[in-house]
mmCIF file of C-alpha atoms in Angstrom:
data_model
loop_
_atom_site.group_PDB
_atom_site.id
_atom_site.type_symbol
_atom_site.label_atom_id
_atom_site.label_comp_id
_atom_site.label_asym_id
_atom_site.label_seq_id
_atom_site.Cartn_x
_atom_site.Cartn_y
_atom_site.Cartn_z
ATOM 1 C CA UNK A 1 96.185 90.935 7.416
ATOM 2 C CA UNK A 2 95.902 90.469 11.174
ATOM 3 C CA UNK A 3 99.551 91.268 11.906
ATOM 4 C CA UNK A 4 99.242 94.657 10.215
ATOM 5 C CA UNK A 5 95.939 95.302 11.999
ATOM 6 C CA UNK A 6 97.551 94.520 15.355
ATOM 7 C CA UNK A 7 100.242 97.114 14.544
ATOM 8 C CA UNK A 8 97.461 99.630 13.868
ATOM 9 C CA UNK A 9 95.914 98.629 17.209
ATOM 10 C CA UNK A 10 99.178 99.439 18.961
ATOM 11 C CA UNK A 11 99.406 102.799 17.177
ATOM 12 C CA UNK A 12 95.774 103.559 18.049
ATOM 13 C CA UNK A 13 96.365 102.803 21.736
ATOM 14 C CA UNK A 14 99.548 104.867 21.756
ATOM 15 C CA UNK A 15 97.749 107.834 20.164
ATOM 16 C CA UNK A 16 94.812 107.662 22.581
ATOM 17 C CA UNK A 17 97.124 107.514 25.581
ATOM 18 C CA UNK A 18 99.253 110.391 24.305
ATOM 19 C CA UNK A 19 96.145 112.483 23.586
ATOM 20 C CA UNK A 20 94.857 111.947 27.133
ATOM 21 C CA UNK A 21 97.638 114.210 28.428
ATOM 22 C CA UNK A 22 97.426 112.394 31.743
ATOM 23 C CA UNK A 23 100.807 111.438 33.178
ATOM 24 C CA UNK A 24 99.410 108.567 35.252
ATOM 25 C CA UNK A 25 97.751 107.040 32.190
ATOM 26 C CA UNK A 26 100.860 107.683 30.102
ATOM 27 C CA UNK A 27 103.265 106.053 32.586
ATOM 28 C CA UNK A 28 100.892 103.127 33.137
ATOM 29 C CA UNK A 29 100.568 102.630 29.405
ATOM 30 C CA UNK A 30 104.339 102.734 28.939
ATOM 31 C CA UNK A 31 104.812 100.210 31.726
ATOM 32 C CA UNK A 32 102.351 97.829 30.075
ATOM 33 C CA UNK A 33 103.375 98.330 26.442
ATOM 34 C CA UNK A 34 105.729 95.356 26.203
ATOM 35 C CA UNK A 35 103.126 93.054 27.760
ATOM 36 C CA UNK A 36 100.417 94.425 25.475
ATOM 37 C CA UNK A 37 102.593 93.799 22.425
ATOM 38 C CA UNK A 38 102.769 90.122 23.362
ATOM 39 C CA UNK A 39 99.000 89.743 23.486
ATOM 40 C CA UNK A 40 97.565 92.244 20.991
ATOM 41 C CA UNK A 41 97.696 89.950 17.972
ATOM 42 C CA UNK A 42 96.419 86.910 19.873
ATOM 43 C CA UNK A 43 93.564 88.785 21.516
ATOM 44 C CA UNK A 44 92.630 90.359 18.172
ATOM 45 C CA UNK A 45 92.506 86.889 16.609
ATOM 46 C CA UNK A 46 90.284 85.601 19.426
ATOM 47 C CA UNK A 47 87.924 88.564 19.147
ATOM 48 C CA UNK A 48 87.715 88.244 15.352
ATOM 49 C CA UNK A 49 87.054 84.502 15.715
ATOM 50 C CA UNK A 50 84.284 84.916 18.310
ATOM 51 C CA UNK A 51 82.687 88.289 17.580
ATOM 52 C CA UNK A 52 81.105 89.725 14.431
ATOM 53 C CA UNK A 53 83.648 90.530 11.723
ATOM 54 C CA UNK A 54 85.285 93.928 12.122
ATOM 55 C CA UNK A 55 84.311 94.351 15.783
ATOM 56 C CA UNK A 56 87.709 95.644 16.922
ATOM 57 C CA UNK A 57 88.036 98.081 14.029
ATOM 58 C CA UNK A 58 84.463 99.336 14.551
ATOM 59 C CA UNK A 59 85.090 99.895 18.257
ATOM 60 C CA UNK A 60 88.280 101.804 17.543
ATOM 61 C CA UNK A 61 86.421 103.923 14.976
ATOM 62 C CA UNK A 62 83.608 104.604 17.464
ATOM 63 C CA UNK A 63 86.045 105.579 20.224
ATOM 64 C CA UNK A 64 87.986 107.842 17.876
ATOM 65 C CA UNK A 65 84.835 109.526 16.550
ATOM 66 C CA UNK A 66 83.481 110.110 20.065
ATOM 67 C CA UNK A 67 86.775 111.692 21.087
ATOM 68 C CA UNK A 68 86.914 113.917 17.995
ATOM 69 C CA UNK A 69 83.347 115.027 18.740
ATOM 70 C CA UNK A 70 84.263 115.530 22.410
ATOM 71 C CA UNK A 71 81.407 113.258 23.426
ATOM 72 C CA UNK A 72 82.654 112.014 26.790
ATOM 73 C CA UNK A 73 79.695 109.728 27.447
ATOM 74 C CA UNK A 74 79.970 107.897 24.139
ATOM 75 C CA UNK A 75 83.754 107.665 24.450
ATOM 76 C CA UNK A 76 83.382 106.255 27.965
ATOM 77 C CA UNK A 77 80.713 103.772 26.844
ATOM 78 C CA UNK A 78 82.750 102.531 23.879
ATOM 79 C CA UNK A 79 85.936 102.338 25.958
ATOM 80 C CA UNK A 80 84.200 100.318 28.671
ATOM 81 C CA UNK A 81 82.780 97.913 26.096
ATOM 82 C CA UNK A 82 86.208 97.619 24.464
ATOM 83 C CA UNK A 83 88.005 97.009 27.764
ATOM 84 C CA UNK A 84 85.400 94.475 28.942
ATOM 85 C CA UNK A 85 85.871 92.555 25.693
ATOM 86 C CA UNK A 86 89.665 92.654 25.943
ATOM 87 C CA UNK A 87 89.554 91.444 29.556
ATOM 88 C CA UNK A 88 87.188 88.636 28.549
ATOM 89 C CA UNK A 89 89.587 87.349 25.897
ATOM 90 C CA UNK A 90 92.729 88.125 27.893
ATOM 91 C CA UNK A 91 91.501 85.729 30.578
ATOM 92 C CA UNK A 92 91.579 82.898 28.042
ATOM 93 C CA UNK A 93 95.393 83.118 27.814
#
């Protein structure tokens, strides 16, 4: 169910930001959280409608795995791809 998946998205983003241990990232994330909550479900629906099935979940898995393995390059690559996709669909709102 997409609503539950969007809640997992929010938890994933929270966890990544907390793990970064970077106060600038943390404060920026907190400032944007309420705005992100408004769009997470809608953007997820747009991505799932226009991209291969499971794209968001796969990207989150790839980012998480790269971070666990401390592979900065892969984490950076996956994050950039993820952010580019989110920006692309965010612009449609």
